[in-house]
mmCIF file of C-alpha atoms in Angstrom:
data_model
loop_
_atom_site.group_PDB
_atom_site.id
_atom_site.type_symbol
_atom_site.label_atom_id
_atom_site.label_comp_id
_atom_site.label_asym_id
_atom_site.label_seq_id
_atom_site.Cartn_x
_atom_site.Cartn_y
_atom_site.Cartn_z
ATOM 1 C CA MET A 266 1.701 -21.861 -21.164
ATOM 2 C CA LYS A 267 -0.750 -19.077 -20.261
ATOM 3 C CA ARG A 268 0.434 -15.701 -19.010
ATOM 4 C CA LYS A 269 -1.095 -12.454 -17.686
ATOM 5 C CA ARG A 270 0.320 -9.248 -16.215
ATOM 6 C CA ILE A 271 -1.044 -6.697 -13.752
ATOM 7 C CA ARG A 272 -0.009 -3.314 -12.375
ATOM 8 C CA ALA A 273 -0.135 -3.604 -8.585
ATOM 9 C CA HIS A 274 -0.553 -0.150 -7.060
ATOM 10 C CA ALA A 275 0.874 1.169 -3.801
ATOM 11 C CA LYS A 276 -1.317 2.838 -1.196
ATOM 12 C CA ILE A 277 -1.044 5.783 1.146
ATOM 13 C CA ASN A 278 -3.023 6.608 4.278
ATOM 14 C CA LEU A 279 -4.860 9.919 4.176
ATOM 15 C CA THR A 280 -5.863 9.286 7.779
ATOM 16 C CA LEU A 281 -4.769 6.602 10.222
ATOM 17 C CA ASP A 282 -6.167 6.230 13.723
ATOM 18 C CA VAL A 283 -5.689 3.456 16.281
ATOM 19 C CA VAL A 284 -9.007 3.137 18.112
ATOM 20 C CA GLY A 285 -8.594 0.003 20.236
ATOM 21 C CA ARG A 286 -7.116 -3.442 20.604
ATOM 22 C CA ARG A 287 -8.646 -6.893 20.340
ATOM 23 C CA ASP A 288 -8.162 -9.627 22.922
ATOM 24 C CA ASP A 289 -5.798 -11.415 20.529
ATOM 25 C CA GLY A 290 -3.495 -8.401 20.438
ATOM 26 C CA TYR A 291 -4.458 -7.052 17.008
ATOM 27 C CA HIS A 292 -4.974 -3.292 16.958
ATOM 28 C CA LEU A 293 -8.241 -1.818 15.732
ATOM 29 C CA VAL A 294 -7.836 0.980 13.240
ATOM 30 C CA GLU A 295 -9.886 3.541 11.382
ATOM 31 C CA MET A 296 -8.282 4.967 8.273
ATOM 32 C CA VAL A 297 -8.952 6.425 4.870
ATOM 33 C CA MET A 298 -6.772 4.653 2.327
ATOM 34 C CA GLN A 299 -5.906 5.757 -1.199
ATOM 35 C CA SER A 300 -4.330 3.900 -4.122
ATOM 36 C CA ILE A 301 -1.620 5.804 -5.973
ATOM 37 C CA GLY A 302 -0.075 5.577 -9.411
ATOM 38 C CA LEU A 303 3.245 4.104 -8.225
ATOM 39 C CA HIS A 304 3.080 0.380 -8.971
ATOM 40 C CA ASP A 305 4.899 -2.921 -9.316
ATOM 41 C CA LEU A 306 4.526 -5.086 -12.424
ATOM 42 C CA VAL A 307 3.434 -8.624 -11.570
ATOM 43 C CA THR A 308 3.346 -11.362 -14.217
ATOM 44 C CA ALA A 309 2.040 -14.872 -13.629
ATOM 45 C CA ALA A 310 2.319 -17.852 -15.963
ATOM 46 C CA ILE A 311 0.742 -21.277 -15.479
ATOM 47 C CA ASP A 312 1.264 -24.681 -17.103
ATOM 48 C CA THR A 313 5.036 -24.202 -17.104
ATOM 49 C CA GLY A 314 5.522 -27.975 -16.784
ATOM 50 C CA THR A 315 7.545 -27.848 -13.560
ATOM 51 C CA ARG A 316 4.759 -28.572 -11.034
ATOM 52 C CA GLU A 317 6.497 -26.006 -8.829
ATOM 53 C CA ILE A 318 5.918 -22.416 -7.769
ATOM 54 C CA VAL A 319 8.813 -20.261 -8.955
ATOM 55 C CA VAL A 320 9.170 -16.572 -8.046
ATOM 56 C CA HIS A 321 11.550 -14.085 -9.671
ATOM 57 C CA THR A 322 11.936 -10.497 -8.431
ATOM 58 C CA SER A 323 13.937 -7.543 -9.705
ATOM 59 C CA ASP A 324 15.056 -6.658 -6.159
ATOM 60 C CA GLU A 325 17.939 -8.802 -4.970
ATOM 61 C CA ASN A 326 17.056 -7.943 -1.365
ATOM 62 C CA LEU A 327 13.689 -9.662 -1.695
ATOM 63 C CA ALA A 328 13.607 -13.406 -1.007
ATOM 64 C CA ASP A 329 12.221 -15.597 -3.789
ATOM 65 C CA ASP A 330 11.571 -18.683 -1.642
ATOM 66 C CA GLU A 331 8.576 -19.898 0.389
ATOM 67 C CA THR A 332 8.767 -16.808 2.611
ATOM 68 C CA ASN A 333 7.980 -14.497 -0.312
ATOM 69 C CA LEU A 334 4.414 -13.178 -0.067
ATOM 70 C CA CYS A 335 3.791 -13.892 -3.764
ATOM 71 C CA TYR A 336 4.852 -17.504 -3.258
ATOM 72 C CA ARG A 337 2.576 -17.755 -0.228
ATOM 73 C CA ALA A 338 -0.308 -16.258 -2.243
ATOM 74 C CA ALA A 339 0.137 -18.850 -5.009
ATOM 75 C CA ALA A 340 0.375 -21.702 -2.491
ATOM 76 C CA LEU A 341 -2.756 -20.484 -0.707
ATOM 77 C CA PHE A 342 -4.632 -20.211 -4.015
ATOM 78 C CA LEU A 343 -3.780 -23.830 -4.883
ATOM 79 C CA GLU A 344 -4.760 -24.993 -1.403
ATOM 80 C CA GLU A 345 -8.099 -23.160 -1.393
ATOM 81 C CA THR A 346 -9.190 -23.979 -4.958
ATOM 82 C CA GLY A 347 -7.770 -27.471 -5.290
ATOM 83 C CA VAL A 348 -6.636 -26.838 -8.878
ATOM 84 C CA GLU A 349 -3.795 -28.973 -10.169
ATOM 85 C CA ASN A 350 -0.420 -27.258 -10.100
ATOM 86 C CA ARG A 351 1.141 -27.839 -13.497
ATOM 87 C CA GLY A 352 3.733 -25.189 -12.776
ATOM 88 C CA ILE A 353 3.370 -21.544 -11.731
ATOM 89 C CA GLU A 354 5.949 -18.869 -12.475
ATOM 90 C CA ILE A 355 5.669 -15.382 -10.986
ATOM 91 C CA ASP A 356 7.806 -12.420 -12.009
ATOM 92 C CA VAL A 357 7.763 -9.154 -10.049
ATOM 93 C CA VAL A 358 9.345 -5.922 -11.244
ATOM 94 C CA LYS A 359 9.650 -3.893 -8.053
ATOM 95 C CA ARG A 360 9.066 -0.165 -8.145
ATOM 96 C CA ILE A 361 7.368 0.235 -4.767
ATOM 97 C CA PRO A 362 10.013 0.474 -2.017
ATOM 98 C CA MET A 363 10.049 -2.309 0.564
ATOM 99 C CA ALA A 364 9.252 -1.769 4.272
ATOM 100 C CA ALA A 365 7.987 1.673 3.344
ATOM 101 C CA GLY A 366 4.387 1.936 4.612
ATOM 102 C CA LEU A 367 3.106 1.653 1.026
ATOM 103 C CA ALA A 368 1.815 -1.962 1.078
ATOM 104 C CA GLY A 369 4.024 -3.067 -1.811
ATOM 105 C CA GLY A 370 4.144 -6.702 -0.699
ATOM 106 C CA SER A 371 0.402 -6.767 -0.103
ATOM 107 C CA ALA A 372 -0.233 -5.297 -3.555
ATOM 108 C CA ASP A 373 1.903 -7.996 -5.174
ATOM 109 C CA ALA A 374 0.116 -10.750 -3.252
ATOM 110 C CA ALA A 375 -3.261 -9.329 -4.284
ATOM 111 C CA ALA A 376 -2.093 -9.333 -7.908
ATOM 112 C CA VAL A 377 -1.040 -12.982 -7.727
ATOM 113 C CA LEU A 378 -4.431 -14.092 -6.385
ATOM 114 C CA VAL A 379 -6.313 -12.190 -9.103
ATOM 115 C CA LEU A 380 -3.970 -13.344 -11.867
ATOM 116 C CA LEU A 381 -4.262 -16.995 -10.900
ATOM 117 C CA ASP A 382 -8.041 -16.749 -10.644
ATOM 118 C CA ARG A 383 -8.151 -15.418 -14.207
ATOM 119 C CA LEU A 384 -5.544 -17.806 -15.608
ATOM 120 C CA TYR A 385 -7.177 -20.891 -14.066
ATOM 121 C CA GLU A 386 -10.679 -19.497 -14.768
ATOM 122 C CA THR A 387 -11.796 -20.475 -11.274
ATOM 123 C CA GLY A 388 -14.421 -17.694 -11.193
ATOM 124 C CA LEU A 389 -13.876 -16.701 -7.581
ATOM 125 C CA THR A 390 -15.997 -13.826 -6.341
ATOM 126 C CA GLU A 391 -14.530 -10.565 -5.081
ATOM 127 C CA GLN A 392 -15.566 -11.607 -1.582
ATOM 128 C CA GLN A 393 -13.790 -14.984 -1.876
ATOM 129 C CA LEU A 394 -10.609 -13.381 -3.183
ATOM 130 C CA CYS A 395 -10.620 -10.767 -0.412
ATOM 131 C CA ALA A 396 -11.146 -13.459 2.249
ATOM 132 C CA MET A 397 -8.182 -15.343 0.814
ATOM 133 C CA GLY A 398 -6.114 -12.176 0.754
ATOM 134 C CA LEU A 399 -6.899 -11.385 4.377
ATOM 135 C CA ARG A 400 -5.156 -14.612 5.373
ATOM 136 C CA LEU A 401 -1.973 -13.146 3.875
ATOM 137 C CA GLY A 402 -2.231 -9.666 5.376
ATOM 138 C CA ALA A 403 -4.705 -7.004 6.484
ATOM 139 C CA ASP A 404 -3.823 -4.677 3.566
ATOM 140 C CA VAL A 405 -4.269 -7.296 0.826
ATOM 141 C CA PRO A 406 -8.067 -6.885 0.392
ATOM 142 C CA PHE A 407 -7.680 -3.114 -0.002
ATOM 143 C CA CYS A 408 -4.857 -3.538 -2.499
ATOM 144 C CA MET A 409 -7.099 -5.872 -4.474
ATOM 145 C CA LEU A 410 -10.030 -3.430 -4.627
ATOM 146 C CA GLY A 411 -8.156 -0.121 -4.505
ATOM 147 C CA GLY A 412 -9.324 3.424 -5.065
ATOM 148 C CA THR A 413 -10.495 5.466 -2.078
ATOM 149 C CA MET A 414 -11.801 3.500 0.914
ATOM 150 C CA LEU A 415 -12.582 3.692 4.592
ATOM 151 C CA ALA A 416 -10.901 0.784 6.387
ATOM 152 C CA GLU A 417 -11.950 -0.356 9.850
ATOM 153 C CA GLY A 418 -11.441 -3.363 12.131
ATOM 154 C CA ILE A 419 -7.853 -4.520 11.602
ATOM 155 C CA GLY A 420 -8.084 -2.938 8.158
ATOM 156 C CA GLU A 421 -10.245 -5.619 6.575
ATOM 157 C CA LYS A 422 -13.655 -3.919 6.865
ATOM 158 C CA LEU A 423 -13.734 -1.812 3.713
ATOM 159 C CA THR A 424 -16.287 0.771 2.633
ATOM 160 C CA ARG A 425 -16.074 2.186 -0.893
ATOM 161 C CA MET A 426 -15.927 5.984 -1.021
ATOM 162 C CA PRO A 427 -16.249 8.429 -3.920
ATOM 163 C CA ASP A 428 -13.062 8.969 -5.895
ATOM 164 C CA ALA A 429 -10.890 11.552 -4.145
ATOM 165 C CA PRO A 430 -9.847 14.686 -6.037
ATOM 166 C CA ASN A 431 -6.614 13.896 -7.866
ATOM 167 C CA PRO A 432 -3.513 15.902 -6.858
ATOM 168 C CA ILE A 433 0.168 15.568 -7.700
ATOM 169 C CA VAL A 434 1.849 13.394 -5.080
ATOM 170 C CA VAL A 435 5.540 13.435 -4.213
ATOM 171 C CA LEU A 436 6.707 10.404 -2.235
ATOM 172 C CA CYS A 437 9.984 10.175 -0.358
ATOM 173 C CA LYS A 438 11.353 7.180 1.545
ATOM 174 C CA PRO A 439 14.461 7.749 3.658
ATOM 175 C CA PRO A 440 16.907 4.808 3.741
ATOM 176 C CA VAL A 441 15.516 3.150 6.867
ATOM 177 C CA ALA A 442 13.290 0.100 7.255
ATOM 178 C CA VAL A 443 10.436 0.404 9.741
ATOM 179 C CA SER A 444 8.945 -2.614 11.478
ATOM 180 C CA THR A 445 5.159 -2.232 11.727
ATOM 181 C CA PRO A 446 4.904 -4.560 14.790
ATOM 182 C CA GLU A 447 7.597 -2.461 16.505
ATOM 183 C CA ILE A 448 5.632 0.738 15.870
ATOM 184 C CA TYR A 449 2.432 -0.841 17.205
ATOM 185 C CA ARG A 450 4.287 -1.922 20.351
ATOM 186 C CA ALA A 451 5.632 1.597 20.753
ATOM 187 C CA ILE A 452 2.248 3.219 20.202
ATOM 188 C CA ASP A 453 0.847 1.224 23.125
ATOM 189 C CA GLN A 454 3.256 3.170 25.342
ATOM 190 C CA PHE A 455 2.638 6.488 23.584
ATOM 191 C CA GLU A 456 -0.040 8.990 24.576
ATOM 192 C CA ILE A 457 -1.899 9.898 21.394
ATOM 193 C CA GLU A 458 -2.771 13.582 21.651
ATOM 194 C CA ASP A 459 -4.187 14.282 18.191
ATOM 195 C CA HIS A 460 -6.617 11.983 16.420
ATOM 196 C CA PRO A 461 -7.748 12.391 12.815
ATOM 197 C CA SER A 462 -11.270 13.445 12.027
ATOM 198 C CA THR A 463 -12.389 10.634 9.762
ATOM 199 C CA GLU A 464 -15.731 12.342 9.236
ATOM 200 C CA ALA A 465 -14.053 15.568 8.095
ATOM 201 C CA MET A 466 -11.848 13.651 5.655
ATOM 202 C CA ILE A 467 -14.849 11.795 4.244
ATOM 203 C CA GLU A 468 -16.698 15.085 3.842
ATOM 204 C CA ALA A 469 -13.728 16.660 2.037
ATOM 205 C CA ILE A 470 -13.615 13.728 -0.386
ATOM 206 C CA GLU A 471 -17.369 13.779 -0.952
ATOM 207 C CA HIS A 472 -17.170 17.511 -1.745
ATOM 208 C CA CYS A 473 -14.102 16.940 -3.972
ATOM 209 C CA ASP A 474 -12.293 19.575 -1.899
ATOM 210 C CA LEU A 475 -8.547 19.001 -2.256
ATOM 211 C CA GLN A 476 -7.579 21.885 0.044
ATOM 212 C CA GLU A 477 -9.743 20.491 2.829
ATOM 213 C CA LEU A 478 -8.455 16.954 2.176
ATOM 214 C CA ALA A 479 -4.890 18.194 2.639
ATOM 215 C CA LYS A 480 -5.890 20.043 5.805
ATOM 216 C CA GLU A 481 -7.370 16.864 7.340
ATOM 217 C CA LEU A 482 -4.315 14.626 6.769
ATOM 218 C CA GLU A 483 -3.467 12.953 10.081
ATOM 219 C CA ASN A 484 -1.580 9.797 11.071
ATOM 220 C CA VAL A 485 -1.271 8.879 14.749
ATOM 221 C CA MET A 486 1.767 6.728 13.994
ATOM 222 C CA GLN A 487 3.797 9.632 12.643
ATOM 223 C CA PRO A 488 4.950 11.057 16.020
ATOM 224 C CA VAL A 489 6.002 7.551 17.136
ATOM 225 C CA THR A 490 8.001 6.721 14.020
ATOM 226 C CA ALA A 491 9.402 10.247 13.682
ATOM 227 C CA GLU A 492 10.768 10.054 17.209
ATOM 228 C CA MET A 493 12.891 7.123 16.009
ATOM 229 C CA TYR A 494 13.647 8.647 12.595
ATOM 230 C CA PRO A 495 13.630 12.489 12.726
ATOM 231 C CA GLU A 496 14.267 12.750 8.973
ATOM 232 C CA ILE A 497 10.554 12.037 8.476
ATOM 233 C CA LEU A 498 9.688 15.478 9.859
ATOM 234 C CA ASP A 499 12.513 17.070 7.861
ATOM 235 C CA ILE A 500 11.066 15.611 4.656
ATOM 236 C CA CYS A 501 7.579 16.858 5.569
ATOM 237 C CA GLU A 502 8.993 20.329 6.193
ATOM 238 C CA SER A 503 10.863 20.320 2.883
ATOM 239 C CA MET A 504 7.689 19.449 0.999
ATOM 240 C CA LEU A 505 5.686 22.162 2.744
ATOM 241 C CA ASP A 506 8.454 24.682 2.077
ATOM 242 C CA CYS A 507 8.242 23.807 -1.626
ATOM 243 C CA GLY A 508 4.496 24.479 -1.690
ATOM 244 C CA ALA A 509 2.770 21.248 -0.656
ATOM 245 C CA ILE A 510 -0.711 21.952 0.689
ATOM 246 C CA GLY A 511 -0.296 18.986 3.034
ATOM 247 C CA ALA A 512 2.342 16.408 3.940
ATOM 248 C CA GLN A 513 2.492 13.404 6.227
ATOM 249 C CA MET A 514 3.853 9.896 6.714
ATOM 250 C CA SER A 515 2.081 6.875 5.203
ATOM 251 C CA GLY A 516 1.242 3.833 7.325
ATOM 252 C CA SER A 517 3.876 3.020 9.932
ATOM 253 C CA GLY A 518 6.433 4.799 7.741
ATOM 254 C CA PRO A 519 8.971 5.841 6.878
ATOM 255 C CA THR A 520 7.651 7.048 3.503
ATOM 256 C CA THR A 521 6.343 10.609 3.564
ATOM 257 C CA PHE A 522 4.120 12.118 0.893
ATOM 258 C CA GLY A 523 3.237 15.649 -0.082
ATOM 259 C CA ILE A 524 0.047 16.814 -1.812
ATOM 260 C CA PHE A 525 0.616 19.428 -4.522
ATOM 261 C CA VAL A 526 -1.611 21.363 -6.905
ATOM 262 C CA ASP A 527 1.149 23.260 -8.731
ATOM 263 C CA PRO A 528 3.278 21.071 -11.065
ATOM 264 C CA ASP A 529 6.303 23.385 -10.760
ATOM 265 C CA GLU A 530 6.233 23.241 -6.972
ATOM 266 C CA ALA A 531 5.893 19.459 -7.062
ATOM 267 C CA GLN A 532 8.856 19.248 -9.438
ATOM 268 C CA GLU A 533 10.908 21.482 -7.136
ATOM 269 C CA ALA A 534 10.168 19.221 -4.164
ATOM 270 C CA TYR A 535 10.933 16.114 -6.198
ATOM 271 C CA ASP A 536 14.260 17.506 -7.442
ATOM 272 C CA LEU A 537 15.279 18.690 -3.972
ATOM 273 C CA LEU A 538 14.468 15.421 -2.211
ATOM 274 C CA LYS A 539 15.756 13.152 -4.985
ATOM 275 C CA LYS A 540 19.258 14.547 -4.435
ATOM 276 C CA ARG A 541 19.167 13.392 -0.824
ATOM 277 C CA TYR A 542 16.946 10.330 -1.072
ATOM 278 C CA PRO A 543 17.053 8.138 -4.210
ATOM 279 C CA ALA A 544 13.687 6.563 -3.319
ATOM 280 C CA THR A 545 11.746 9.694 -4.278
ATOM 281 C CA PHE A 546 8.837 9.523 -6.733
ATOM 282 C CA MET A 547 6.257 11.763 -8.366
ATOM 283 C CA THR A 548 2.829 10.219 -8.957
ATOM 284 C CA ASP A 549 -0.912 10.793 -8.431
ATOM 285 C CA PHE A 550 -3.992 9.051 -7.046
ATOM 286 C CA SER A 551 -5.302 5.894 -8.715
ATOM 287 C CA LYS A 552 -8.923 4.796 -8.936
ATOM 288 C CA THR A 553 -7.934 1.125 -8.885
ATOM 289 C CA GLY A 554 -5.606 -1.165 -6.938
ATOM 290 C CA LEU A 555 -4.924 -3.545 -9.826
ATOM 291 C CA ASP A 556 -4.828 -2.874 -13.574
ATOM 292 C CA GLU A 557 -4.619 -5.837 -15.927
ATOM 293 C CA ILE A 558 -2.266 -5.151 -18.819
ATOM 294 C CA GLU A 559 -2.462 -8.323 -20.907
#
């Protein structure tokens, strides 16, 4: 039996803009995405002797059958490469909240594809792995590459950017699950008044200007989701009151993050929000989406 393990990092959106819609209904986006330190632990083993794909997760609310994204990633890998399945076992220790706007499922799927490529020594290129990942979800290629990137199209057109300046990040997910398709349907009926300046965010990152980066945070989905779940704005306000230089929702929500430069202020926000919302974390930016451990 051969085994490898990877840290699969969550992501946040520094900017998120909806700029159009394709004929097939998919929305066109423009967003600056950032990997963060919060991660799941994904372990894959091959040659287990079962000739089956078996998935174990630490979260009892997450299915471990054929609907699980890790299972689907392993099945797709076998289909695309044609390697013989002599048994695959996948174990996921969940730390990234589910249905949170943090791409936890996409990160795990990306990890499975990379782990199996290394374990089977198939030698797939980055481009081949990303193309495979895109079939599983628009965020999977980013989660595979990670760092700081401009994402366009449906999120699959990725442009590497310089590493963003590294702040302290406090994340808080209220106990609600947001459906991304539902938010996209709602945004079609919503008049977007404020759009992010992608150029200004890119410039702030290129100049390593954390204050300007925080100033340019913008997510057009936030007003839509916050109308359904007002606690999102309350969490933002709490973070700003504690000293965050910027705060906003990630993805379609409901997770909100605050950018801090003062460790004491970040700790104050963390302590305050943790009392109300157990899914509160303190982390930072990550330069990678996946880190191989062993």
